[in-house]
mmCIF file of C-alpha atoms in Angstrom:
data_model
loop_
_atom_site.group_PDB
_atom_site.id
_atom_site.type_symbol
_atom_site.label_atom_id
_atom_site.label_comp_id
_atom_site.label_asym_id
_atom_site.label_seq_id
_atom_site.Cartn_x
_atom_site.Cartn_y
_atom_site.Cartn_z
ATOM 1 C CA UNK A 66 111.054 -22.371 77.157
ATOM 2 C CA UNK A 67 109.594 -25.675 76.180
ATOM 3 C CA UNK A 68 111.170 -25.091 72.845
ATOM 4 C CA UNK A 69 114.882 -24.146 74.445
ATOM 5 C CA UNK A 70 114.261 -27.348 76.390
ATOM 6 C CA UNK A 71 113.287 -29.510 73.208
ATOM 7 C CA UNK A 72 116.251 -28.539 71.236
ATOM 8 C CA UNK A 73 118.707 -29.402 74.330
ATOM 9 C CA UNK A 74 119.620 -32.228 72.997
ATOM 10 C CA UNK A 75 123.234 -34.341 73.744
ATOM 11 C CA UNK A 76 125.263 -34.083 70.556
ATOM 12 C CA UNK A 77 124.562 -37.081 69.597
ATOM 13 C CA UNK A 78 121.433 -36.355 69.821
ATOM 14 C CA UNK A 79 122.296 -33.203 67.491
ATOM 15 C CA UNK A 80 124.485 -35.306 64.617
ATOM 16 C CA UNK A 81 121.136 -37.600 64.125
ATOM 17 C CA UNK A 82 118.722 -34.787 63.566
ATOM 18 C CA UNK A 83 121.220 -32.773 61.455
ATOM 19 C CA UNK A 84 122.274 -35.708 59.293
ATOM 20 C CA UNK A 85 117.782 -36.438 59.260
ATOM 21 C CA UNK A 86 117.162 -33.005 58.115
ATOM 22 C CA UNK A 87 120.037 -32.879 55.627
ATOM 23 C CA UNK A 88 118.373 -36.526 54.354
ATOM 24 C CA UNK A 89 114.845 -34.636 54.127
ATOM 25 C CA UNK A 90 116.111 -31.355 52.757
ATOM 26 C CA UNK A 91 118.178 -33.477 49.631
ATOM 27 C CA UNK A 92 114.849 -35.697 49.096
ATOM 28 C CA UNK A 93 112.389 -32.733 48.730
ATOM 29 C CA UNK A 94 115.121 -31.332 46.065
ATOM 30 C CA UNK A 95 114.805 -34.311 44.150
ATOM 31 C CA UNK A 96 111.480 -34.147 44.098
ATOM 32 C CA UNK A 97 110.494 -31.082 43.176
ATOM 33 C CA UNK A 98 113.138 -30.851 40.478
ATOM 34 C CA UNK A 99 112.155 -33.907 38.808
ATOM 35 C CA UNK A 100 108.829 -32.965 39.027
ATOM 36 C CA UNK A 101 109.347 -29.536 37.766
ATOM 37 C CA UNK A 102 111.486 -30.963 35.247
ATOM 38 C CA UNK A 103 108.350 -32.993 34.445
ATOM 39 C CA UNK A 104 106.212 -30.187 34.923
ATOM 40 C CA UNK A 105 107.948 -28.064 32.224
ATOM 41 C CA UNK A 106 108.015 -30.817 29.473
ATOM 42 C CA UNK A 107 104.368 -31.273 29.821
ATOM 43 C CA UNK A 108 103.663 -27.495 29.534
ATOM 44 C CA UNK A 109 106.126 -27.495 26.235
ATOM 45 C CA UNK A 110 104.096 -30.698 24.851
ATOM 46 C CA UNK A 111 100.664 -29.189 25.111
ATOM 47 C CA UNK A 112 102.562 -25.445 23.367
ATOM 48 C CA UNK A 113 103.597 -28.088 20.511
ATOM 49 C CA UNK A 114 100.000 -29.644 20.427
ATOM 50 C CA UNK A 115 98.769 -26.468 20.027
ATOM 51 C CA UNK A 116 100.977 -25.167 16.683
ATOM 52 C CA UNK A 117 100.583 -28.294 15.154
ATOM 53 C CA UNK A 118 96.785 -27.702 15.791
ATOM 54 C CA UNK A 119 96.983 -24.238 14.429
ATOM 55 C CA UNK A 120 98.805 -25.293 11.491
ATOM 56 C CA UNK A 121 96.527 -27.793 11.015
ATOM 57 C CA UNK A 122 93.557 -25.896 11.128
ATOM 58 C CA UNK A 123 95.455 -22.624 8.859
ATOM 59 C CA UNK A 124 95.385 -20.595 11.337
ATOM 60 C CA UNK A 125 99.025 -19.785 11.164
ATOM 61 C CA UNK A 126 100.824 -18.318 8.440
ATOM 62 C CA UNK A 127 103.947 -20.320 8.617
ATOM 63 C CA UNK A 128 103.471 -23.642 6.715
ATOM 64 C CA UNK A 129 106.097 -24.679 5.466
ATOM 65 C CA UNK A 130 107.494 -28.688 5.577
ATOM 66 C CA UNK A 131 110.752 -27.734 8.448
ATOM 67 C CA UNK A 132 108.937 -26.192 10.741
ATOM 68 C CA UNK A 133 105.747 -28.968 10.457
ATOM 69 C CA UNK A 134 108.681 -32.178 10.562
ATOM 70 C CA UNK A 135 110.793 -29.573 13.445
ATOM 71 C CA UNK A 136 107.258 -29.065 15.781
ATOM 72 C CA UNK A 137 106.315 -33.566 14.858
ATOM 73 C CA UNK A 138 110.158 -34.722 16.133
ATOM 74 C CA UNK A 139 109.916 -32.215 18.830
ATOM 75 C CA UNK A 140 106.259 -33.365 19.671
ATOM 76 C CA UNK A 141 107.515 -37.037 19.531
ATOM 77 C CA UNK A 142 110.833 -36.467 21.670
ATOM 78 C CA UNK A 143 108.369 -34.900 24.102
ATOM 79 C CA UNK A 144 105.542 -37.601 24.374
ATOM 80 C CA UNK A 145 108.043 -39.894 24.870
ATOM 81 C CA UNK A 146 110.648 -38.437 27.822
ATOM 82 C CA UNK A 147 107.126 -38.418 29.247
ATOM 83 C CA UNK A 148 105.881 -41.954 28.607
ATOM 84 C CA UNK A 149 109.431 -43.271 29.821
ATOM 85 C CA UNK A 150 109.507 -41.761 33.164
ATOM 86 C CA UNK A 151 106.465 -44.655 34.347
ATOM 87 C CA UNK A 152 104.407 -47.563 32.734
ATOM 88 C CA UNK A 153 101.555 -47.591 35.161
ATOM 89 C CA UNK A 154 102.113 -43.904 36.778
ATOM 90 C CA UNK A 155 101.805 -41.813 34.266
ATOM 91 C CA UNK A 156 102.406 -38.564 34.900
ATOM 92 C CA UNK A 157 100.927 -35.827 36.868
ATOM 93 C CA UNK A 158 98.729 -38.446 38.128
ATOM 94 C CA UNK A 159 101.995 -39.477 40.941
ATOM 95 C CA UNK A 160 101.752 -36.055 42.245
ATOM 96 C CA UNK A 161 100.025 -37.391 45.531
ATOM 97 C CA UNK A 162 100.642 -37.388 49.005
ATOM 98 C CA UNK A 163 101.133 -40.566 49.449
ATOM 99 C CA UNK A 164 103.226 -40.388 46.811
ATOM 100 C CA UNK A 165 105.828 -38.279 48.714
ATOM 101 C CA UNK A 166 105.587 -40.554 51.694
ATOM 102 C CA UNK A 167 106.369 -43.259 50.352
ATOM 103 C CA UNK A 168 109.190 -41.611 48.200
ATOM 104 C CA UNK A 169 110.754 -40.130 52.108
ATOM 105 C CA UNK A 170 110.322 -43.784 53.071
ATOM 106 C CA UNK A 171 112.699 -45.651 50.740
ATOM 107 C CA UNK A 172 116.530 -45.380 51.370
ATOM 108 C CA UNK A 173 117.054 -43.309 48.088
ATOM 109 C CA UNK A 174 117.807 -39.828 47.808
ATOM 110 C CA UNK A 175 117.148 -39.390 44.037
ATOM 111 C CA UNK A 176 113.305 -39.055 43.089
ATOM 112 C CA UNK A 177 111.783 -40.896 40.019
ATOM 113 C CA UNK A 178 108.440 -42.323 40.014
ATOM 114 C CA UNK A 179 109.343 -46.085 39.619
ATOM 115 C CA UNK A 180 111.050 -47.810 42.088
ATOM 116 C CA UNK A 181 112.501 -51.927 42.018
ATOM 117 C CA UNK A 182 110.069 -53.272 44.545
ATOM 118 C CA UNK A 183 110.116 -57.171 46.183
ATOM 119 C CA UNK A 184 106.719 -58.821 46.198
ATOM 120 C CA UNK A 185 107.293 -59.225 50.196
ATOM 121 C CA UNK A 186 108.799 -58.636 53.116
ATOM 122 C CA UNK A 187 111.668 -61.112 54.400
ATOM 123 C CA UNK A 188 111.147 -60.451 58.102
ATOM 124 C CA UNK A 189 113.622 -62.835 59.098
ATOM 125 C CA UNK A 190 115.811 -60.776 57.143
ATOM 126 C CA UNK A 191 114.602 -57.423 58.940
ATOM 127 C CA UNK A 192 115.200 -59.834 61.991
ATOM 128 C CA UNK A 193 119.162 -60.608 61.302
ATOM 129 C CA UNK A 194 119.325 -56.621 60.620
ATOM 130 C CA UNK A 195 117.418 -55.442 63.405
ATOM 131 C CA UNK A 196 119.809 -57.488 65.362
ATOM 132 C CA UNK A 197 122.725 -56.224 63.786
ATOM 133 C CA UNK A 198 122.176 -52.427 64.733
ATOM 134 C CA UNK A 199 121.872 -53.481 68.430
ATOM 135 C CA UNK A 200 124.638 -55.910 68.691
ATOM 136 C CA UNK A 201 127.106 -53.539 66.491
ATOM 137 C CA UNK A 202 125.765 -50.446 68.661
ATOM 138 C CA UNK A 203 126.921 -52.811 72.051
ATOM 139 C CA UNK A 204 130.646 -53.309 70.007
ATOM 140 C CA UNK A 205 131.220 -49.983 69.456
ATOM 141 C CA UNK A 206 130.349 -48.572 73.137
ATOM 142 C CA UNK A 207 132.637 -51.258 74.097
ATOM 143 C CA UNK A 208 135.486 -49.713 71.435
ATOM 144 C CA UNK A 209 134.547 -46.754 72.763
ATOM 145 C CA UNK A 210 134.899 -47.123 76.588
ATOM 146 C CA UNK A 211 137.424 -49.564 76.603
ATOM 147 C CA UNK A 212 139.937 -48.018 73.872
ATOM 148 C CA UNK A 213 139.049 -44.190 72.877
ATOM 149 C CA UNK A 214 137.865 -43.171 76.507
ATOM 150 C CA UNK A 215 141.211 -43.665 78.253
ATOM 151 C CA UNK A 216 142.943 -41.867 75.563
ATOM 152 C CA UNK A 217 140.687 -38.956 75.421
ATOM 153 C CA UNK A 218 141.054 -38.713 78.870
ATOM 154 C CA UNK A 219 144.967 -38.380 78.619
ATOM 155 C CA UNK A 220 144.951 -36.019 75.986
ATOM 156 C CA UNK A 221 143.015 -33.558 78.425
ATOM 157 C CA UNK A 222 145.736 -33.644 81.085
ATOM 158 C CA UNK A 223 147.880 -32.759 78.598
ATOM 159 C CA UNK A 224 145.942 -29.394 77.965
ATOM 160 C CA UNK A 225 147.721 -27.326 80.856
ATOM 161 C CA UNK A 226 151.109 -28.207 80.086
ATOM 162 C CA UNK A 227 153.358 -26.248 78.055
ATOM 163 C CA UNK A 228 153.399 -26.430 73.968
ATOM 164 C CA UNK A 229 156.896 -28.543 73.511
ATOM 165 C CA UNK A 230 155.970 -30.949 76.337
ATOM 166 C CA UNK A 231 152.000 -31.439 74.062
ATOM 167 C CA UNK A 232 153.830 -31.259 70.878
ATOM 168 C CA UNK A 233 155.765 -34.954 71.760
ATOM 169 C CA UNK A 234 153.185 -36.493 73.561
ATOM 170 C CA UNK A 235 150.396 -35.725 70.795
ATOM 171 C CA UNK A 236 151.465 -37.844 67.920
ATOM 172 C CA UNK A 237 151.991 -41.262 70.258
ATOM 173 C CA UNK A 238 148.051 -40.271 70.967
ATOM 174 C CA UNK A 239 147.222 -39.892 67.307
ATOM 175 C CA UNK A 240 149.137 -43.040 67.111
ATOM 176 C CA UNK A 241 146.773 -45.021 69.315
ATOM 177 C CA UNK A 242 143.826 -43.390 68.030
ATOM 178 C CA UNK A 243 144.544 -45.064 64.672
ATOM 179 C CA UNK A 244 143.762 -48.998 65.083
ATOM 180 C CA UNK A 245 140.513 -48.179 67.509
ATOM 181 C CA UNK A 246 139.676 -44.804 65.048
ATOM 182 C CA UNK A 247 140.011 -47.087 62.350
ATOM 183 C CA UNK A 248 137.578 -50.329 64.153
ATOM 184 C CA UNK A 249 135.101 -47.690 65.104
ATOM 185 C CA UNK A 250 134.634 -45.860 60.992
ATOM 186 C CA UNK A 251 134.403 -49.355 59.895
ATOM 187 C CA UNK A 252 131.448 -50.581 62.143
ATOM 188 C CA UNK A 253 129.855 -47.225 61.592
ATOM 189 C CA UNK A 254 129.650 -47.651 57.723
ATOM 190 C CA UNK A 255 128.501 -51.351 58.651
ATOM 191 C CA UNK A 256 125.676 -50.021 60.757
ATOM 192 C CA UNK A 257 124.599 -47.142 58.606
ATOM 193 C CA UNK A 258 124.951 -48.766 54.591
ATOM 194 C CA UNK A 259 124.161 -52.207 54.981
ATOM 195 C CA UNK A 260 122.363 -52.425 58.217
ATOM 196 C CA UNK A 261 120.276 -49.867 58.843
ATOM 197 C CA UNK A 262 119.748 -49.289 54.946
ATOM 198 C CA UNK A 263 118.731 -53.033 54.352
ATOM 199 C CA UNK A 264 116.321 -52.958 56.907
ATOM 200 C CA UNK A 265 114.543 -49.878 55.527
ATOM 201 C CA UNK A 266 114.930 -51.167 51.728
ATOM 202 C CA UNK A 267 113.041 -54.720 53.001
ATOM 203 C CA UNK A 268 110.183 -53.015 55.401
ATOM 204 C CA UNK A 269 109.656 -50.622 52.265
ATOM 205 C CA UNK A 270 109.870 -53.657 49.830
ATOM 206 C CA UNK A 271 112.519 -51.338 47.814
ATOM 207 C CA UNK A 272 114.366 -53.727 46.332
ATOM 208 C CA UNK A 273 117.348 -52.143 44.362
ATOM 209 C CA UNK A 274 120.094 -52.457 46.914
ATOM 210 C CA UNK A 275 123.604 -51.173 45.994
ATOM 211 C CA UNK A 276 124.063 -48.966 49.279
ATOM 212 C CA UNK A 277 127.596 -49.005 48.430
ATOM 213 C CA UNK A 278 130.712 -50.491 46.073
ATOM 214 C CA UNK A 279 133.822 -52.013 46.608
ATOM 215 C CA UNK A 280 135.676 -48.876 48.364
ATOM 216 C CA UNK A 281 138.016 -51.080 50.201
ATOM 217 C CA UNK A 282 139.652 -51.515 46.710
ATOM 218 C CA UNK A 283 139.489 -48.151 45.433
ATOM 219 C CA UNK A 284 142.758 -46.749 44.315
ATOM 220 C CA UNK A 285 141.875 -42.675 43.492
ATOM 221 C CA UNK A 286 139.812 -40.719 45.379
ATOM 222 C CA UNK A 287 136.939 -40.355 42.757
ATOM 223 C CA UNK A 288 136.551 -44.365 43.040
ATOM 224 C CA UNK A 289 136.182 -44.064 46.382
ATOM 225 C CA UNK A 290 134.297 -41.355 46.311
ATOM 226 C CA UNK A 291 131.632 -42.712 44.032
ATOM 227 C CA UNK A 292 131.581 -46.381 46.014
ATOM 228 C CA UNK A 293 131.477 -45.661 49.699
ATOM 229 C CA UNK A 294 128.504 -43.666 49.175
ATOM 230 C CA UNK A 295 126.227 -44.586 45.969
ATOM 231 C CA UNK A 296 122.899 -42.853 47.261
ATOM 232 C CA UNK A 297 124.505 -38.953 48.223
ATOM 233 C CA UNK A 298 126.936 -40.120 44.965
ATOM 234 C CA UNK A 299 123.997 -40.281 42.663
ATOM 235 C CA UNK A 300 122.206 -37.455 44.086
ATOM 236 C CA UNK A 301 125.328 -35.324 43.613
ATOM 237 C CA UNK A 302 125.793 -36.405 39.756
ATOM 238 C CA UNK A 303 122.191 -35.778 38.910
ATOM 239 C CA UNK A 304 120.979 -32.330 41.090
ATOM 240 C CA UNK A 305 124.546 -31.195 41.171
ATOM 241 C CA UNK A 306 126.942 -32.649 38.460
ATOM 242 C CA UNK A 307 124.334 -32.776 35.231
ATOM 243 C CA UNK A 308 122.421 -29.759 36.558
ATOM 244 C CA UNK A 309 125.295 -26.685 36.655
ATOM 245 C CA UNK A 310 125.849 -28.535 33.365
ATOM 246 C CA UNK A 311 123.178 -27.662 31.720
ATOM 247 C CA UNK A 312 121.886 -25.130 33.718
ATOM 248 C CA UNK A 313 125.410 -22.944 34.481
ATOM 249 C CA UNK A 314 126.566 -23.564 30.948
ATOM 250 C CA UNK A 315 130.010 -25.029 33.014
ATOM 251 C CA UNK A 316 133.120 -27.529 32.082
ATOM 252 C CA UNK A 317 132.859 -30.871 33.800
ATOM 253 C CA UNK A 318 135.807 -30.086 35.669
ATOM 254 C CA UNK A 319 133.857 -26.749 36.955
ATOM 255 C CA UNK A 320 131.195 -28.669 37.736
ATOM 256 C CA UNK A 321 132.887 -31.760 38.955
ATOM 257 C CA UNK A 322 134.354 -29.822 42.046
ATOM 258 C CA UNK A 323 131.379 -28.204 42.708
ATOM 259 C CA UNK A 324 130.039 -31.766 43.827
ATOM 260 C CA UNK A 325 131.647 -32.191 46.829
ATOM 261 C CA UNK A 326 131.291 -28.334 48.234
ATOM 262 C CA UNK A 327 128.039 -27.592 48.008
ATOM 263 C CA UNK A 328 127.520 -30.868 49.936
ATOM 264 C CA UNK A 329 129.645 -29.851 52.634
ATOM 265 C CA UNK A 330 128.714 -26.280 52.886
ATOM 266 C CA UNK A 331 124.636 -27.067 53.354
ATOM 267 C CA UNK A 332 126.903 -29.706 55.711
ATOM 268 C CA UNK A 333 128.458 -27.100 57.631
ATOM 269 C CA UNK A 334 126.049 -24.285 57.130
ATOM 270 C CA UNK A 335 123.237 -26.247 59.435
ATOM 271 C CA UNK A 336 126.308 -28.426 62.055
ATOM 272 C CA UNK A 337 127.226 -24.702 63.144
ATOM 273 C CA UNK A 338 123.669 -23.440 63.633
ATOM 274 C CA UNK A 339 123.117 -25.863 66.501
ATOM 275 C CA UNK A 340 124.053 -24.689 69.697
ATOM 276 C CA UNK A 341 127.102 -25.810 71.394
ATOM 277 C CA UNK A 342 126.296 -25.966 74.282
ATOM 278 C CA UNK A 343 123.997 -27.919 76.352
ATOM 279 C CA UNK A 344 123.477 -26.287 79.491
#
């Protein structure tokens, strides 16, 4: 009984929980993938070091110069690969509960051991962004009540009419929705990618503030996809695009097509798994 009551959220709450759950899933995947790769690299390093030790002790028959040179080159690469990840927290000392919790608070979807950090929190900047959040929410409410809600009611009144009459009225309704919907899209974009993410970044002293690029100047779809949501673009670039090429040996074009389909598949899967009624 209490579980059904707990899950009986309005649609706004469900959308928020859906998006937040997707963010946490993507963060967990990035954390596990990144550290899993480093762990396999560390194991390979131990194997190579063991092989070199056996060669030095004369316990291995194949002691050709080519074999020794290859092992030394591989040993150097593995050591540099691990050392390049962090200068302050060598792997696997980063695998702590606090490290994961801290990463889960950062406004990023791609895990790495070290992030650029600010020295202190600018509380006036945080106050500015918090005020922007509530101010933009107020504008969104006014915009929805004054311009979107009346048009939606008008569209609902057309439902009993014959299809021919509705086909004549719906284009005008969509035309009337264009301007307020565009304004609502811009406000939603600002409140999430500028106000909220910058406030979280300041509170966590996360200094990488590139959450979006100049998407309004985009002339191609791929440029828009890269600029309007930089955190998701970086996640797809590492964990879908490059992973598809290295793991499944697919072409760059196939990996590019896989990115949006992988993301939207999980999005719609969780969306349709939510109950649609509130009664």
